[in-house]
mmCIF file of C-alpha atoms in Angstrom:
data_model
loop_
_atom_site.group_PDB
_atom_site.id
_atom_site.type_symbol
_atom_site.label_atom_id
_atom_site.label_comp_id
_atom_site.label_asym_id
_atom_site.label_seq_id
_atom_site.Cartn_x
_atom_site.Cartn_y
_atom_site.Cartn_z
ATOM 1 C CA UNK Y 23 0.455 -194.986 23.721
ATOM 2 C CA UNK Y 24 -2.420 -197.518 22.952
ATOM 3 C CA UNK Y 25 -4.787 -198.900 24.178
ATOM 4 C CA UNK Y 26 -4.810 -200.878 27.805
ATOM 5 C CA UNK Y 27 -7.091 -204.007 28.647
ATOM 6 C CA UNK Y 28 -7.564 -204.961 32.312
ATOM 7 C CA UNK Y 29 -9.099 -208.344 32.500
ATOM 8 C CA UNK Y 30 -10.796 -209.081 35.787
ATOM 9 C CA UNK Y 31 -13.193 -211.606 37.322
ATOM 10 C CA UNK Y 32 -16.577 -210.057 38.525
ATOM 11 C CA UNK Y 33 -19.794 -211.990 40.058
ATOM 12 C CA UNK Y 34 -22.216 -210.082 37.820
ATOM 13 C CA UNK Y 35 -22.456 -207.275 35.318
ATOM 14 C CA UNK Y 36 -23.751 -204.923 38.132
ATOM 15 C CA UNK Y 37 -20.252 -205.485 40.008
ATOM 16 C CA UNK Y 38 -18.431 -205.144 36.850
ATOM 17 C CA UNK Y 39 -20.016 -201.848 35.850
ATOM 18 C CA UNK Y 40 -18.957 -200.159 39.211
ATOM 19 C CA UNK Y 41 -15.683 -199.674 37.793
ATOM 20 C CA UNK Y 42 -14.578 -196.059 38.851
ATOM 21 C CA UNK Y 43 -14.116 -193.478 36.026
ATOM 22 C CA UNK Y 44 -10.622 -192.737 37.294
ATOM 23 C CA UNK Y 45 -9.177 -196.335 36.948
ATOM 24 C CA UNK Y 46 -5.224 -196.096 35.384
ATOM 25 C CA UNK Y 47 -3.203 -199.313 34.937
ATOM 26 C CA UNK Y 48 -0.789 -197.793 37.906
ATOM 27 C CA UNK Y 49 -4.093 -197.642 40.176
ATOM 28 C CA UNK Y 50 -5.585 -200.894 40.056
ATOM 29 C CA UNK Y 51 -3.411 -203.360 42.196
ATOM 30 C CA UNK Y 52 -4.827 -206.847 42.773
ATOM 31 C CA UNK Y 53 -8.472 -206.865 44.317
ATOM 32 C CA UNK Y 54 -10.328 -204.114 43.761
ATOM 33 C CA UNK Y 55 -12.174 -205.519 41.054
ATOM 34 C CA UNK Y 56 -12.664 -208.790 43.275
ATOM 35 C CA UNK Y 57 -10.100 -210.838 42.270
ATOM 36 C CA UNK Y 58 -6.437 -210.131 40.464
ATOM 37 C CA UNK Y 59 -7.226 -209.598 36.983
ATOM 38 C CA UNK Y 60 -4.408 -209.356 33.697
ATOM 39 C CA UNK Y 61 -3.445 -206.345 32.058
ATOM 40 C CA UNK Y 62 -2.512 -206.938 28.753
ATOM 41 C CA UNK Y 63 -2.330 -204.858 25.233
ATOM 42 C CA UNK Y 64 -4.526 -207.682 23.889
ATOM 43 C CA UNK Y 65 -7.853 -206.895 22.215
ATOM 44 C CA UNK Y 66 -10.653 -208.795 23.862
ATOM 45 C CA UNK Y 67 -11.487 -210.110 20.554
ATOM 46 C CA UNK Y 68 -8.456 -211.040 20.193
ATOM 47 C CA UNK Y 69 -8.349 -212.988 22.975
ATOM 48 C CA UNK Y 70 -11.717 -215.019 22.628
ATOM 49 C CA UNK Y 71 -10.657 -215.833 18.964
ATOM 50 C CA UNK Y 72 -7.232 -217.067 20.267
ATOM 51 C CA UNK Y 73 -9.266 -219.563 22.536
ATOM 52 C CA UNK Y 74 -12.028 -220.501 20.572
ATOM 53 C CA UNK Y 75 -10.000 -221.292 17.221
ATOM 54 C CA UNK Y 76 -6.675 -222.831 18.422
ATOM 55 C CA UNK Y 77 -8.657 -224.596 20.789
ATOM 56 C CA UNK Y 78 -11.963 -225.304 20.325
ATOM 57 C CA UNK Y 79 -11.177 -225.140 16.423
ATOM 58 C CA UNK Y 80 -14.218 -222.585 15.783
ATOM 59 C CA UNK Y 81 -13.978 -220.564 12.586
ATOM 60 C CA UNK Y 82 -12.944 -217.106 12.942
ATOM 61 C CA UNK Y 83 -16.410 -216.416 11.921
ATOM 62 C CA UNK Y 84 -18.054 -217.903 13.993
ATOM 63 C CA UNK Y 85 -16.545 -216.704 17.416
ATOM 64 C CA UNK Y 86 -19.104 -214.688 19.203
ATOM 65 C CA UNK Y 87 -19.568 -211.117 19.951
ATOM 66 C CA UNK Y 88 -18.435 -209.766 23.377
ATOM 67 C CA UNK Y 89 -21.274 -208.216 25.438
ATOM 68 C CA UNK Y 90 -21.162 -204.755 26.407
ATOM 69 C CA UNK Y 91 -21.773 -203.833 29.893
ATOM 70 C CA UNK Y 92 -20.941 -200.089 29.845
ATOM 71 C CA UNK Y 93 -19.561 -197.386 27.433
ATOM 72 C CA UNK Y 94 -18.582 -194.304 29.237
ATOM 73 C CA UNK Y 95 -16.674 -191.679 27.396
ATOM 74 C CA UNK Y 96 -13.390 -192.329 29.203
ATOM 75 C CA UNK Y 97 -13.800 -196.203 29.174
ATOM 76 C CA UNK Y 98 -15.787 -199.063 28.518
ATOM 77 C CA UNK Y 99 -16.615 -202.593 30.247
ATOM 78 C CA UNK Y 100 -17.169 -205.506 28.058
ATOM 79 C CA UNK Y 101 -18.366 -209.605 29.545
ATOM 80 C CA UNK Y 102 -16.364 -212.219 27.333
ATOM 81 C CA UNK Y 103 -18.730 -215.425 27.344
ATOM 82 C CA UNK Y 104 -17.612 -218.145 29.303
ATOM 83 C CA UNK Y 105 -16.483 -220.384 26.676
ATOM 84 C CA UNK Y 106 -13.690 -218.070 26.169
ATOM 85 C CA UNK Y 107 -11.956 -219.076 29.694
ATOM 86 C CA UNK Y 108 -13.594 -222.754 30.801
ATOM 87 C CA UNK Y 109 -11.868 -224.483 27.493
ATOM 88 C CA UNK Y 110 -8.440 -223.524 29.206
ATOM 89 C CA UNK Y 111 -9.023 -225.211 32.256
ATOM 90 C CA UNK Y 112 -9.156 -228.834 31.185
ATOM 91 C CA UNK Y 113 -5.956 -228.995 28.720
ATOM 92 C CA UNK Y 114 -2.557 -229.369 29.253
ATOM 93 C CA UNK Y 115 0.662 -228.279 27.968
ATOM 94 C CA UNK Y 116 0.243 -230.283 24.712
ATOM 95 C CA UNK Y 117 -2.694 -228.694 23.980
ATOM 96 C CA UNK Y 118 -1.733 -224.943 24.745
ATOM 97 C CA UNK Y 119 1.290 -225.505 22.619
ATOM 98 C CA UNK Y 120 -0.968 -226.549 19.663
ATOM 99 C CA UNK Y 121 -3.230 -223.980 20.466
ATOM 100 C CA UNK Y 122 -0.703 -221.364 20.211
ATOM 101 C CA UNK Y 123 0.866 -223.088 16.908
ATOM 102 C CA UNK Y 124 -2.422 -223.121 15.049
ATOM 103 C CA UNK Y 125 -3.292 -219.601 16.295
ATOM 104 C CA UNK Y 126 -0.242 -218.296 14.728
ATOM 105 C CA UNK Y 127 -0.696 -220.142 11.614
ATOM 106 C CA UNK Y 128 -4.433 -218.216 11.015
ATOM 107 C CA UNK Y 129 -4.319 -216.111 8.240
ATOM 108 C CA UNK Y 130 -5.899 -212.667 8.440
ATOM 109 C CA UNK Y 131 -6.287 -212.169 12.487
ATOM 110 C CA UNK Y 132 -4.609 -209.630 14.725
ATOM 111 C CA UNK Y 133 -2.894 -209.981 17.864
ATOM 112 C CA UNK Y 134 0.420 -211.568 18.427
ATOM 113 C CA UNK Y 135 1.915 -213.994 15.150
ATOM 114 C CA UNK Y 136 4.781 -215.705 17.433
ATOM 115 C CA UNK Y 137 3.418 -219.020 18.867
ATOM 116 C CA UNK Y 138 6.048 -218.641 21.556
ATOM 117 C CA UNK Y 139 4.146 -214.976 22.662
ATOM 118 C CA UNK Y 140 0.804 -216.748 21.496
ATOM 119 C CA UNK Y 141 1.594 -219.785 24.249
ATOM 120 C CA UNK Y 142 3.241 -217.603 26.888
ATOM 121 C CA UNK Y 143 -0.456 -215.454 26.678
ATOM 122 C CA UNK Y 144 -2.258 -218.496 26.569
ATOM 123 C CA UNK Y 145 -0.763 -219.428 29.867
ATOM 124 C CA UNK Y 146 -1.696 -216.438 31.377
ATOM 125 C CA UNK Y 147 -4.871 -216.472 30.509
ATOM 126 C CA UNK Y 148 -5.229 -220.288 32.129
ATOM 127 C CA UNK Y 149 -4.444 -219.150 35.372
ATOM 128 C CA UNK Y 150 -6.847 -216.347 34.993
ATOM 129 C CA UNK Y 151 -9.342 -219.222 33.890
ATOM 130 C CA UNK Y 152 -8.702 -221.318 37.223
ATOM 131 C CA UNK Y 153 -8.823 -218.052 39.216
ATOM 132 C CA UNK Y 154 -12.497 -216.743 37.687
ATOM 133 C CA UNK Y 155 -13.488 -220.724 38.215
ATOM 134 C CA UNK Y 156 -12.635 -220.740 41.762
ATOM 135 C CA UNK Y 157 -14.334 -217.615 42.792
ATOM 136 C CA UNK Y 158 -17.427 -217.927 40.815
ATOM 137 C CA UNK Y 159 -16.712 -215.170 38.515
ATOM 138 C CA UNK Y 160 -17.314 -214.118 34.704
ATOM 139 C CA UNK Y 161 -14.780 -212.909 32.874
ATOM 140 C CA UNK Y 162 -14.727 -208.873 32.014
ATOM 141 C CA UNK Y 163 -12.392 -206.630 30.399
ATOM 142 C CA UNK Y 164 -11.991 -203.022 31.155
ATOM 143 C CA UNK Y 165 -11.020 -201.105 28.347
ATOM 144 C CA UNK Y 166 -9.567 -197.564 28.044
ATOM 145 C CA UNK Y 167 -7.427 -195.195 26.041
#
């Protein structure tokens, strides 16, 4: 089946680690994790490289490690740093569609190659941006099998 990411906004790593062992995609609904988060299919990694190198234009290399907050047998939390979300919030169409052009163009990556999935993610991930900047948040990801 794969692997499921939950995204989700969290004040501090001590919220985001209170994340109850029996959390399923069908059981998490829009604020228990203290705002509505994004499920997606979507490597973190994946996700910070997407920003950070069609946007920002960072090397591949060069995009930094996610933090972990807590590995648990059944799942793990990870913090994405914050320049992975606040680039999103200042750009416009324009620049998401060049975003997701360039991202598809990157040789040797994973995640999605279409730059029509690439910008439709992209987009999601904005509003996510505006919602973790409104309420103060970090962005997390909750990962499990």
């Amino acid at each position: 089946m794969g692997v499921t990411y939950k995204y989700f906004g969290a004040p501090d790593g001590a919220t985001a680690a209170r994340v109850p062992i029996s959390m399923r995609p069908e059981e998490l609904g829009g604020d228990e994790l203290g705002m509505n988060g994004m499920f997606t299919k979507i490597k973190p990694e994946t996700m910070a490289a997407m920003v950070l190198t069609g946007i920002e234009g960072v090397p591949l290399h060069k995009v930094p490690p996610l933090e972990l907050v807590v590995l648990h047998p059944d799942y793990a939390v990870v913090k994405l740093p914050m320049t992975v979300v606040d680039p999103l919030r200042g750009i416009g169409e324009e620049q998401v569609g060049a975003a997701a052009f360039i991202w598809s163009t990157v040789p040797d990556r994973g995640g999605p190659r279409d730059a029509y999935n690439v910008y439709q993610l992209l987009h999601e991930w904005q509003d996510f941006s505006h919602r973790l900047h409104e309420a103060g948040h970090q962005p997390y990801c909750l990962v499990w099998p």
